[in-house]
Amino acid sequence: MEPGTDRSATVEPRDPMPDGYRRTLVRQIAQHAHSEIIGMQPEGEWIACAPSLRRKAILMAKVQDEAGHGLYLYAAAETLGTSRDDLLEALHTGRQKYSSIFNYPTLTWADVGAIGWLVDGAAIVNQVPLCRCSYGPYARAMVRICKEESFHQRQGFEILHTLSHGTPEQHAMAQDAVDRFWWPSLMMFGPPDADSPNTGQSMAWGIKRFTNDELRQRFVDIAVPQAEALGLTLPDPELRWDEERGHWHFGTPDFSELAEVVAGRGPLNAQRLAHRIRAHEDGAWVREAAAAHAAKRAARTPGQEPAA
Ligand code: BYC
């Protein structure tokens, strides 16, 4: 049966599946995994400068969660017959992408709040439907990830709420962060439906459950009242309640900027990738030690093959 035809059944790793379905899943899950680990960088930079011990502990836990999400997702991609080494090689050589949002700088502490509120908020809207994705291992990974993302979103909201209700300088800092992260957050949902080459087939296969524009609208509808609760404004002069549609009308993101960032020409693309490659090289000794340890254990356990 073609994947996605029976909405209640999942496709499992050993089931037969069309090559294109497998390729699309590897592309999307790998891109998702890469986003999680590259996404550790913009916030990780603020761990040492967090304004209190409590904030530091919370941020460390969040950044560590992102590493965990990367792990679940690489493991899900591996069930499709690819290897972690191949996926990382594809990231490091630019053959596979990661989310555009992580190519923007985090200039102030308020940016950590804006990432939690807007970026994790957008991620939740995108990822909750993926819990019902037709590929079982991806859907199951998303369930746990979404639970953790909710905590991330709340902590971002709380940082911004505190700043927004603090001194005038703190309020201005929160507003500036939201002004910079609003449009890039809307771009996380991808190009408009009319220019999205993959959406139609991915929806037919039950990988995506909603289009890019549908999810973008859902995100705006959730964010507008939350911005009001924060005492902050969103930088879109076109924003207005559309009585007829029952949705917030919003302006068009600059999709040429999204195309530039996705093509590798965003503000920090080169820096993010260079940092990732350096971290991978610095971690070589850990991978070697882990492999040697596994081989030693396997040699001691009769019937078990040493790890490659
Ligand atoms: N950035 O046909 P389309 C997180 C690419 S991490 C970069 O609509 P599709 C978090 C797209 O790949 C959040 N590239 O594609 C972590 C395609 O190129 P290729 C990450 C983008 O796949 C740490 C081309 O443009 N979430 O939560 O149907 C801290 C045409 O697009 C982007 C996921 O990865 C973009 N924004 O739909 C905090 C979710 N948009 O591959 C938070 C899973 C589009 O054909 N992914 N492209 O050369 C998805 O849901 C889908 O892949 C997308 C794109 C909606 C992103």
mmCIF file of C-alpha atoms and ligand atoms in Angstrom:
data_model
loop_
_atom_site.group_PDB
_atom_site.id
_atom_site.type_symbol
_atom_site.label_atom_id
_atom_site.label_comp_id
_atom_site.label_asym_id
_atom_site.label_seq_id
_atom_site.Cartn_x
_atom_site.Cartn_y
_atom_site.Cartn_z
ATOM 1 C CA MET A 1 0.000 0.000 0.000
ATOM 2 C CA GLU A 2 1.218 3.526 -0.817
ATOM 3 C CA PRO A 3 2.370 5.319 2.397
ATOM 4 C CA GLY A 4 -0.194 7.795 3.684
ATOM 5 C CA THR A 5 -3.191 5.954 2.182
ATOM 6 C CA ASP A 6 -4.281 4.463 5.501
ATOM 7 C CA ARG A 7 -4.036 7.366 7.950
ATOM 8 C CA SER A 8 -4.165 5.103 11.015
ATOM 9 C CA ALA A 9 -1.278 2.797 9.985
ATOM 10 C CA THR A 10 2.408 3.676 10.283
ATOM 11 C CA VAL A 11 5.204 2.540 8.001
ATOM 12 C CA GLU A 12 7.951 0.754 9.940
ATOM 13 C CA PRO A 13 11.648 0.375 9.016
ATOM 14 C CA ARG A 14 11.394 -3.115 7.496
ATOM 15 C CA ASP A 15 8.214 -2.429 5.546
ATOM 16 C CA PRO A 16 8.539 -2.021 1.788
ATOM 17 C CA MET A 17 8.395 1.649 0.795
ATOM 18 C CA PRO A 18 8.863 3.652 -2.410
ATOM 19 C CA ASP A 19 12.424 4.964 -2.949
ATOM 20 C CA GLY A 20 11.134 8.526 -3.148
ATOM 21 C CA TYR A 21 9.372 8.158 0.220
ATOM 22 C CA ARG A 22 12.584 6.916 1.809
ATOM 23 C CA ARG A 23 14.639 9.705 0.192
ATOM 24 C CA THR A 24 12.175 12.396 1.297
ATOM 25 C CA LEU A 25 12.197 11.113 4.858
ATOM 26 C CA VAL A 26 15.992 10.995 5.001
ATOM 27 C CA ARG A 27 16.124 14.557 3.620
ATOM 28 C CA GLN A 28 13.589 15.932 6.085
ATOM 29 C CA ILE A 29 14.659 13.999 9.182
ATOM 30 C CA ALA A 30 18.349 14.746 8.528
ATOM 31 C CA GLN A 31 17.613 18.435 8.029
ATOM 32 C CA HIS A 32 15.592 18.373 11.224
ATOM 33 C CA ALA A 33 18.390 16.627 13.174
ATOM 34 C CA HIS A 34 20.997 19.064 11.831
ATOM 35 C CA SER A 35 18.757 21.976 12.890
ATOM 36 C CA GLU A 36 18.650 20.653 16.440
ATOM 37 C CA ILE A 37 22.417 20.461 16.836
ATOM 38 C CA ILE A 38 23.254 23.664 14.943
ATOM 39 C CA GLY A 39 20.432 25.256 16.952
ATOM 40 C CA MET A 40 22.509 24.731 20.097
ATOM 41 C CA GLN A 41 24.937 27.444 18.978
ATOM 42 C CA PRO A 42 22.954 30.707 19.134
ATOM 43 C CA GLU A 43 21.717 29.989 22.660
ATOM 44 C CA GLY A 44 24.822 28.128 23.797
ATOM 45 C CA GLU A 45 26.747 31.373 23.348
ATOM 46 C CA TRP A 46 24.694 32.865 26.201
ATOM 47 C CA ILE A 47 25.234 30.144 28.815
ATOM 48 C CA ALA A 48 28.346 31.845 30.197
ATOM 49 C CA CYS A 49 26.593 35.244 30.288
ATOM 50 C CA ALA A 50 23.201 34.201 31.703
ATOM 51 C CA PRO A 51 22.049 36.845 34.210
ATOM 52 C CA SER A 52 21.659 34.456 37.186
ATOM 53 C CA LEU A 53 22.540 30.941 38.291
ATOM 54 C CA ARG A 54 18.890 29.919 37.847
ATOM 55 C CA ARG A 55 18.784 31.252 34.285
ATOM 56 C CA LYS A 56 22.084 29.518 33.542
ATOM 57 C CA ALA A 57 20.840 26.141 34.814
ATOM 58 C CA ILE A 58 17.630 26.442 32.787
ATOM 59 C CA LEU A 59 19.461 27.434 29.610
ATOM 60 C CA MET A 60 21.989 24.622 29.994
ATOM 61 C CA ALA A 61 19.140 22.122 30.320
ATOM 62 C CA LYS A 62 17.460 23.525 27.222
ATOM 63 C CA VAL A 63 20.587 23.444 25.073
ATOM 64 C CA GLN A 64 21.277 19.908 26.267
ATOM 65 C CA ASP A 65 17.715 18.942 25.294
ATOM 66 C CA GLU A 66 18.444 20.113 21.733
ATOM 67 C CA ALA A 67 21.419 17.736 21.578
ATOM 68 C CA GLY A 68 19.081 14.960 22.723
ATOM 69 C CA HIS A 69 16.568 15.856 20.002
ATOM 70 C CA GLY A 70 19.362 15.619 17.448
ATOM 71 C CA LEU A 71 20.189 12.161 18.781
ATOM 72 C CA TYR A 72 16.620 10.833 18.518
ATOM 73 C CA LEU A 73 16.345 12.220 15.005
ATOM 74 C CA TYR A 74 19.677 10.850 13.756
ATOM 75 C CA ALA A 75 18.612 7.484 15.175
ATOM 76 C CA ALA A 76 15.271 7.759 13.318
ATOM 77 C CA ALA A 77 17.114 8.585 10.061
ATOM 78 C CA GLU A 78 19.427 5.597 10.583
ATOM 79 C CA THR A 79 16.409 3.255 10.534
ATOM 80 C CA LEU A 80 16.075 4.220 6.852
ATOM 81 C CA GLY A 81 19.444 2.694 6.006
ATOM 82 C CA THR A 82 21.690 5.716 6.284
ATOM 83 C CA SER A 83 24.495 6.219 8.811
ATOM 84 C CA ARG A 84 25.213 9.015 11.265
ATOM 85 C CA ASP A 85 28.646 9.530 9.662
ATOM 86 C CA ASP A 86 27.103 9.979 6.209
ATOM 87 C CA LEU A 87 24.555 12.449 7.517
ATOM 88 C CA LEU A 88 27.154 14.543 9.326
ATOM 89 C CA GLU A 89 29.381 14.468 6.249
ATOM 90 C CA ALA A 90 26.426 15.783 4.198
ATOM 91 C CA LEU A 91 25.894 18.594 6.725
ATOM 92 C CA HIS A 92 29.563 19.530 6.855
ATOM 93 C CA THR A 93 29.917 19.634 3.058
ATOM 94 C CA GLY A 94 26.696 21.646 2.608
ATOM 95 C CA ARG A 95 24.815 18.842 0.796
ATOM 96 C CA GLN A 96 22.119 18.821 3.472
ATOM 97 C CA LYS A 97 20.497 21.873 5.019
ATOM 98 C CA TYR A 98 19.448 22.993 8.462
ATOM 99 C CA SER A 99 16.803 25.522 9.475
ATOM 100 C CA SER A 100 17.402 29.061 8.222
ATOM 101 C CA ILE A 101 16.600 30.532 11.640
ATOM 102 C CA PHE A 102 19.915 29.511 13.173
ATOM 103 C CA ASN A 103 21.897 31.720 10.803
ATOM 104 C CA TYR A 104 20.825 34.851 12.671
ATOM 105 C CA PRO A 105 22.909 36.229 15.561
ATOM 106 C CA THR A 106 21.872 36.368 19.228
ATOM 107 C CA LEU A 107 22.892 39.906 20.134
ATOM 108 C CA THR A 108 21.401 40.281 23.640
ATOM 109 C CA TRP A 109 20.046 38.145 26.487
ATOM 110 C CA ALA A 110 16.517 38.975 25.294
ATOM 111 C CA ASP A 111 17.289 36.994 22.119
ATOM 112 C CA VAL A 112 17.356 33.852 24.258
ATOM 113 C CA GLY A 113 13.798 34.708 25.285
ATOM 114 C CA ALA A 114 12.769 35.444 21.699
ATOM 115 C CA ILE A 115 14.191 32.135 20.496
ATOM 116 C CA GLY A 116 12.336 30.225 23.195
ATOM 117 C CA TRP A 117 9.044 32.010 22.600
ATOM 118 C CA LEU A 118 9.088 32.394 18.821
ATOM 119 C CA VAL A 119 11.505 29.787 17.448
ATOM 120 C CA ASP A 120 10.490 26.958 19.773
ATOM 121 C CA GLY A 121 6.897 28.157 19.441
ATOM 122 C CA ALA A 122 7.115 27.858 15.643
ATOM 123 C CA ALA A 123 8.857 24.509 16.005
ATOM 124 C CA ILE A 124 5.958 23.194 18.131
ATOM 125 C CA VAL A 125 3.359 24.291 15.581
ATOM 126 C CA ASN A 126 5.363 22.560 12.851
ATOM 127 C CA GLN A 127 6.166 19.460 14.875
ATOM 128 C CA VAL A 128 2.912 18.549 16.618
ATOM 129 C CA PRO A 129 1.411 17.321 13.315
ATOM 130 C CA LEU A 130 4.631 15.352 12.703
ATOM 131 C CA CYS A 131 3.674 13.194 15.726
ATOM 132 C CA ARG A 132 1.111 11.733 13.269
ATOM 133 C CA CYS A 133 3.602 11.389 10.416
ATOM 134 C CA SER A 134 3.228 8.137 8.457
ATOM 135 C CA TYR A 135 6.757 6.959 9.302
ATOM 136 C CA GLY A 136 6.657 5.351 12.770
ATOM 137 C CA PRO A 137 10.178 6.095 14.114
ATOM 138 C CA TYR A 138 9.937 9.786 13.116
ATOM 139 C CA ALA A 139 6.433 10.144 14.583
ATOM 140 C CA ARG A 140 7.482 8.525 17.873
ATOM 141 C CA ALA A 141 10.624 10.699 18.176
ATOM 142 C CA MET A 142 8.445 13.769 17.704
ATOM 143 C CA VAL A 143 6.174 12.923 20.651
ATOM 144 C CA ARG A 144 8.978 13.283 23.174
ATOM 145 C CA ILE A 145 10.551 16.225 21.367
ATOM 146 C CA CYS A 146 7.269 18.152 21.410
ATOM 147 C CA LYS A 147 6.911 17.682 25.175
ATOM 148 C CA GLU A 148 10.349 19.177 25.722
ATOM 149 C CA GLU A 149 9.721 21.992 23.232
ATOM 150 C CA SER A 150 6.720 23.091 25.316
ATOM 151 C CA PHE A 151 8.993 23.670 28.292
ATOM 152 C CA HIS A 152 11.418 25.563 26.020
ATOM 153 C CA GLN A 153 8.666 27.783 24.706
ATOM 154 C CA ARG A 154 7.447 28.563 28.232
ATOM 155 C CA GLN A 155 10.917 29.493 29.452
ATOM 156 C CA GLY A 156 11.348 31.885 26.508
ATOM 157 C CA PHE A 157 7.976 33.467 27.194
ATOM 158 C CA GLU A 158 8.893 33.879 30.849
ATOM 159 C CA ILE A 159 12.237 35.553 30.039
ATOM 160 C CA LEU A 160 10.483 38.034 27.748
ATOM 161 C CA HIS A 161 7.681 38.631 30.246
ATOM 162 C CA THR A 162 10.210 39.455 32.969
ATOM 163 C CA LEU A 163 12.149 41.812 30.700
ATOM 164 C CA SER A 164 9.033 43.418 29.286
ATOM 165 C CA HIS A 165 7.819 44.257 32.794
ATOM 166 C CA GLY A 166 11.252 45.360 34.028
ATOM 167 C CA THR A 167 13.058 48.659 33.486
ATOM 168 C CA PRO A 168 12.432 50.706 30.296
ATOM 169 C CA GLU A 169 15.835 49.499 29.024
ATOM 170 C CA GLN A 170 14.878 45.859 29.614
ATOM 171 C CA HIS A 171 11.527 46.389 27.888
ATOM 172 C CA ALA A 172 13.300 47.957 24.901
ATOM 173 C CA MET A 173 15.707 45.026 24.760
ATOM 174 C CA ALA A 174 12.808 42.528 24.688
ATOM 175 C CA GLN A 175 11.027 44.527 21.972
ATOM 176 C CA ASP A 176 14.187 44.727 19.863
ATOM 177 C CA ALA A 177 14.684 40.938 20.084
ATOM 178 C CA VAL A 178 11.088 40.293 18.995
ATOM 179 C CA ASP A 179 11.449 42.812 16.154
ATOM 180 C CA ARG A 180 14.501 40.931 14.838
ATOM 181 C CA PHE A 181 13.213 37.374 15.305
ATOM 182 C CA TRP A 182 9.593 37.760 14.160
ATOM 183 C CA TRP A 183 10.040 37.579 10.389
ATOM 184 C CA PRO A 184 12.797 34.917 10.410
ATOM 185 C CA SER A 185 10.481 32.815 12.637
ATOM 186 C CA LEU A 186 7.719 33.017 10.015
ATOM 187 C CA MET A 187 10.268 31.887 7.420
ATOM 188 C CA MET A 188 10.941 28.687 9.389
ATOM 189 C CA PHE A 189 7.743 27.268 7.866
ATOM 190 C CA GLY A 190 9.348 27.289 4.429
ATOM 191 C CA PRO A 191 8.458 28.976 1.131
ATOM 192 C CA PRO A 192 4.829 29.825 0.307
ATOM 193 C CA ASP A 193 2.798 26.823 -0.827
ATOM 194 C CA ALA A 194 2.851 27.992 -4.445
ATOM 195 C CA ASP A 195 6.685 27.801 -4.426
ATOM 196 C CA SER A 196 7.107 24.666 -2.294
ATOM 197 C CA PRO A 197 8.259 21.805 -4.528
ATOM 198 C CA ASN A 198 7.918 19.095 -1.864
ATOM 199 C CA THR A 199 4.658 19.804 -0.033
ATOM 200 C CA GLY A 200 2.213 18.077 -2.429
ATOM 201 C CA GLN A 201 3.999 14.725 -2.496
ATOM 202 C CA SER A 202 4.912 14.862 1.213
ATOM 203 C CA MET A 203 1.254 15.412 2.092
ATOM 204 C CA ALA A 204 0.111 12.581 -0.171
ATOM 205 C CA TRP A 205 2.547 10.289 1.649
ATOM 206 C CA GLY A 206 1.380 11.513 5.065
ATOM 207 C CA ILE A 207 4.804 12.903 5.980
ATOM 208 C CA LYS A 208 3.456 16.441 6.190
ATOM 209 C CA ARG A 209 -0.113 16.843 7.455
ATOM 210 C CA PHE A 210 -0.479 20.579 6.726
ATOM 211 C CA THR A 211 1.018 22.936 4.172
ATOM 212 C CA ASN A 212 3.660 25.547 4.984
ATOM 213 C CA ASP A 213 1.152 28.400 4.725
ATOM 214 C CA GLU A 214 -1.441 26.643 6.893
ATOM 215 C CA LEU A 215 1.091 26.179 9.691
ATOM 216 C CA ARG A 216 2.404 29.732 9.320
ATOM 217 C CA GLN A 217 -1.143 31.049 9.770
ATOM 218 C CA ARG A 218 -1.687 28.830 12.810
ATOM 219 C CA PHE A 219 1.510 30.178 14.362
ATOM 220 C CA VAL A 220 0.506 33.826 13.798
ATOM 221 C CA ASP A 221 -2.945 33.162 15.302
ATOM 222 C CA ILE A 222 -1.298 31.784 18.457
ATOM 223 C CA ALA A 223 1.471 34.404 18.693
ATOM 224 C CA VAL A 224 -0.613 37.584 18.374
ATOM 225 C CA PRO A 225 -2.541 37.247 21.680
ATOM 226 C CA GLN A 226 0.630 36.026 23.397
ATOM 227 C CA ALA A 227 2.484 39.174 22.268
ATOM 228 C CA GLU A 228 -0.296 41.216 23.801
ATOM 229 C CA ALA A 229 0.030 39.304 27.075
ATOM 230 C CA LEU A 230 3.755 40.030 26.995
ATOM 231 C CA GLY A 231 3.165 43.746 26.501
ATOM 232 C CA LEU A 232 5.159 43.651 23.262
ATOM 233 C CA THR A 233 4.253 44.468 19.671
ATOM 234 C CA LEU A 234 4.900 42.507 16.491
ATOM 235 C CA PRO A 235 6.718 44.380 13.711
ATOM 236 C CA ASP A 236 4.040 44.000 11.046
ATOM 237 C CA PRO A 237 1.956 47.053 10.062
ATOM 238 C CA GLU A 238 -0.465 44.790 8.149
ATOM 239 C CA LEU A 239 -1.437 42.748 11.202
ATOM 240 C CA ARG A 240 -5.218 42.888 11.737
ATOM 241 C CA TRP A 241 -8.010 40.532 12.750
ATOM 242 C CA ASP A 242 -9.847 39.264 9.680
ATOM 243 C CA GLU A 243 -13.427 38.752 10.853
ATOM 244 C CA GLU A 244 -14.467 36.946 7.679
ATOM 245 C CA ARG A 245 -11.714 34.327 7.749
ATOM 246 C CA GLY A 246 -11.517 34.082 11.538
ATOM 247 C CA HIS A 247 -7.731 34.508 11.370
ATOM 248 C CA TRP A 248 -5.142 37.231 11.824
ATOM 249 C CA HIS A 249 -4.146 38.793 8.534
ATOM 250 C CA PHE A 250 -0.384 39.332 8.341
ATOM 251 C CA GLY A 251 2.133 40.760 5.865
ATOM 252 C CA THR A 252 4.265 38.671 3.513
ATOM 253 C CA PRO A 253 7.661 37.616 4.849
ATOM 254 C CA ASP A 254 10.606 38.512 2.622
ATOM 255 C CA PHE A 255 10.959 35.134 0.922
ATOM 256 C CA SER A 256 13.933 36.339 -1.111
ATOM 257 C CA GLU A 257 15.750 36.667 2.234
ATOM 258 C CA LEU A 258 14.758 33.072 3.070
ATOM 259 C CA ALA A 259 16.131 31.900 -0.296
ATOM 260 C CA GLU A 260 19.412 33.711 0.354
ATOM 261 C CA VAL A 261 19.800 32.203 3.824
ATOM 262 C CA VAL A 262 18.902 28.699 2.598
ATOM 263 C CA ALA A 263 21.446 29.110 -0.207
ATOM 264 C CA GLY A 264 24.128 29.680 2.427
ATOM 265 C CA ARG A 265 24.286 33.462 2.256
ATOM 266 C CA GLY A 266 22.643 34.363 5.588
ATOM 267 C CA PRO A 267 24.311 36.504 8.268
ATOM 268 C CA LEU A 268 26.081 33.621 10.048
ATOM 269 C CA ASN A 269 25.938 30.544 7.760
ATOM 270 C CA ALA A 270 29.726 30.290 7.381
ATOM 271 C CA GLN A 271 30.371 30.803 11.090
ATOM 272 C CA ARG A 272 27.761 28.233 12.193
ATOM 273 C CA LEU A 273 29.116 25.553 9.866
ATOM 274 C CA ALA A 274 32.761 26.262 10.728
ATOM 275 C CA HIS A 275 31.941 25.989 14.450
ATOM 276 C CA ARG A 276 30.104 22.676 13.878
ATOM 277 C CA ILE A 277 33.005 21.190 11.898
ATOM 278 C CA ARG A 278 35.490 22.298 14.556
ATOM 279 C CA ALA A 279 33.359 20.752 17.317
ATOM 280 C CA HIS A 280 33.144 17.499 15.322
ATOM 281 C CA GLU A 281 36.906 17.385 14.855
ATOM 282 C CA ASP A 282 37.533 18.201 18.529
ATOM 283 C CA GLY A 283 35.236 15.319 19.472
ATOM 284 C CA ALA A 284 37.104 12.709 17.415
ATOM 285 C CA TRP A 285 38.883 11.331 20.488
ATOM 286 C CA VAL A 286 35.553 10.734 22.245
ATOM 287 C CA ARG A 287 34.208 8.737 19.289
ATOM 288 C CA GLU A 288 37.450 6.728 19.092
ATOM 289 C CA ALA A 289 37.422 6.009 22.833
ATOM 290 C CA ALA A 290 33.743 4.980 22.725
ATOM 291 C CA ALA A 291 34.395 2.625 19.790
ATOM 292 C CA ALA A 292 37.421 1.103 21.554
ATOM 293 C CA HIS A 293 35.371 0.631 24.732
ATOM 294 C CA ALA A 294 32.512 -1.011 22.798
ATOM 295 C CA ALA A 295 34.961 -3.320 21.001
ATOM 296 C CA LYS A 296 36.528 -4.340 24.307
ATOM 297 C CA ARG A 297 33.146 -5.123 25.853
ATOM 298 C CA ALA A 298 32.073 -7.086 22.767
ATOM 299 C CA ALA A 299 35.292 -9.137 22.909
ATOM 300 C CA ARG A 300 34.452 -10.047 26.526
ATOM 301 C CA THR A 301 30.839 -10.998 25.687
ATOM 302 C CA PRO A 302 30.664 -14.351 23.878
ATOM 303 C CA GLY A 303 28.500 -14.315 20.729
ATOM 304 C CA GLN A 304 28.655 -10.549 20.259
ATOM 305 C CA GLU A 305 30.437 -9.033 17.261
ATOM 306 C CA PRO A 306 32.959 -6.267 18.010
ATOM 307 C CA ALA A 307 31.674 -2.827 16.904
ATOM 308 C CA ALA A 308 33.074 -1.642 13.555
HETATM 309 N N1 BYC B 1 15.334 26.535 6.405
HETATM 310 O O1 BYC B 1 9.347 22.250 -0.567
HETATM 311 P P1 BYC B 1 9.666 22.826 0.770
HETATM 312 C C1 BYC B 1 14.060 23.417 16.291
HETATM 313 C C2 BYC B 1 14.088 24.087 2.087
HETATM 314 S S1 BYC B 1 14.717 23.093 14.792
HETATM 315 C C3 BYC B 1 16.111 25.825 5.582
HETATM 316 O O2 BYC B 1 8.569 23.549 1.457
HETATM 317 P P2 BYC B 1 9.632 20.713 2.737
HETATM 318 C C4 BYC B 1 14.870 24.052 17.333
HETATM 319 C C5 BYC B 1 13.556 22.653 2.023
HETATM 320 O O3 BYC B 1 14.376 21.777 2.760
HETATM 321 C C6 BYC B 1 13.422 23.318 13.618
HETATM 322 N N2 BYC B 1 15.652 25.208 4.469
HETATM 323 O O4 BYC B 1 10.316 21.696 1.684
HETATM 324 C C7 BYC B 1 16.177 23.613 17.562
HETATM 325 C C8 BYC B 1 13.595 22.389 0.542
HETATM 326 O O5 BYC B 1 14.942 22.162 0.126
HETATM 327 P P3 BYC B 1 15.448 20.733 -0.438
HETATM 328 C C9 BYC B 1 13.636 22.446 12.448
HETATM 329 C C10 BYC B 1 14.331 25.291 4.225
HETATM 330 O O6 BYC B 1 10.682 19.812 3.258
HETATM 331 C C11 BYC B 1 16.984 24.272 18.506
HETATM 332 C C12 BYC B 1 13.260 23.744 -0.057
HETATM 333 O O7 BYC B 1 13.575 24.712 0.925
HETATM 334 N N3 BYC B 1 12.378 21.837 12.106
HETATM 335 O O8 BYC B 1 12.942 23.115 16.423
HETATM 336 O O9 BYC B 1 8.416 20.112 2.191
HETATM 337 C C13 BYC B 1 16.479 25.338 19.235
HETATM 338 C C14 BYC B 1 11.815 23.857 -0.488
HETATM 339 O O10 BYC B 1 10.908 23.821 0.637
HETATM 340 C C15 BYC B 1 13.474 26.005 5.047
HETATM 341 C C16 BYC B 1 12.250 20.972 11.096
HETATM 342 O O11 BYC B 1 13.194 20.672 10.406
HETATM 343 C C17 BYC B 1 14.002 26.652 6.181
HETATM 344 N N4 BYC B 1 13.256 27.367 7.027
HETATM 345 O O12 BYC B 1 9.170 21.708 3.925
HETATM 346 C C18 BYC B 1 15.158 25.744 19.013
HETATM 347 C C19 BYC B 1 10.877 20.401 10.917
HETATM 348 N N5 BYC B 1 12.238 25.914 4.546
HETATM 349 O O13 BYC B 1 15.658 19.883 0.788
HETATM 350 C C20 BYC B 1 14.356 25.096 18.072
HETATM 351 C C21 BYC B 1 10.806 19.329 9.887
HETATM 352 C C22 BYC B 1 12.323 25.185 3.430
HETATM 353 O O14 BYC B 1 14.361 20.208 -1.325
HETATM 354 N N6 BYC B 1 10.826 19.856 8.548
HETATM 355 N N7 BYC B 1 13.582 24.810 3.234
HETATM 356 O O15 BYC B 1 16.726 21.073 -1.154
HETATM 357 C C23 BYC B 1 9.724 20.294 7.882
HETATM 358 O O16 BYC B 1 8.628 20.351 8.416
HETATM 359 C C24 BYC B 1 9.895 20.677 6.439
HETATM 360 O O17 BYC B 1 11.104 20.132 5.982
HETATM 361 C C25 BYC B 1 9.875 22.202 6.175
HETATM 362 C C26 BYC B 1 10.123 22.440 4.670
HETATM 363 C C27 BYC B 1 8.530 22.787 6.543
HETATM 364 C C28 BYC B 1 10.975 22.931 6.944
#
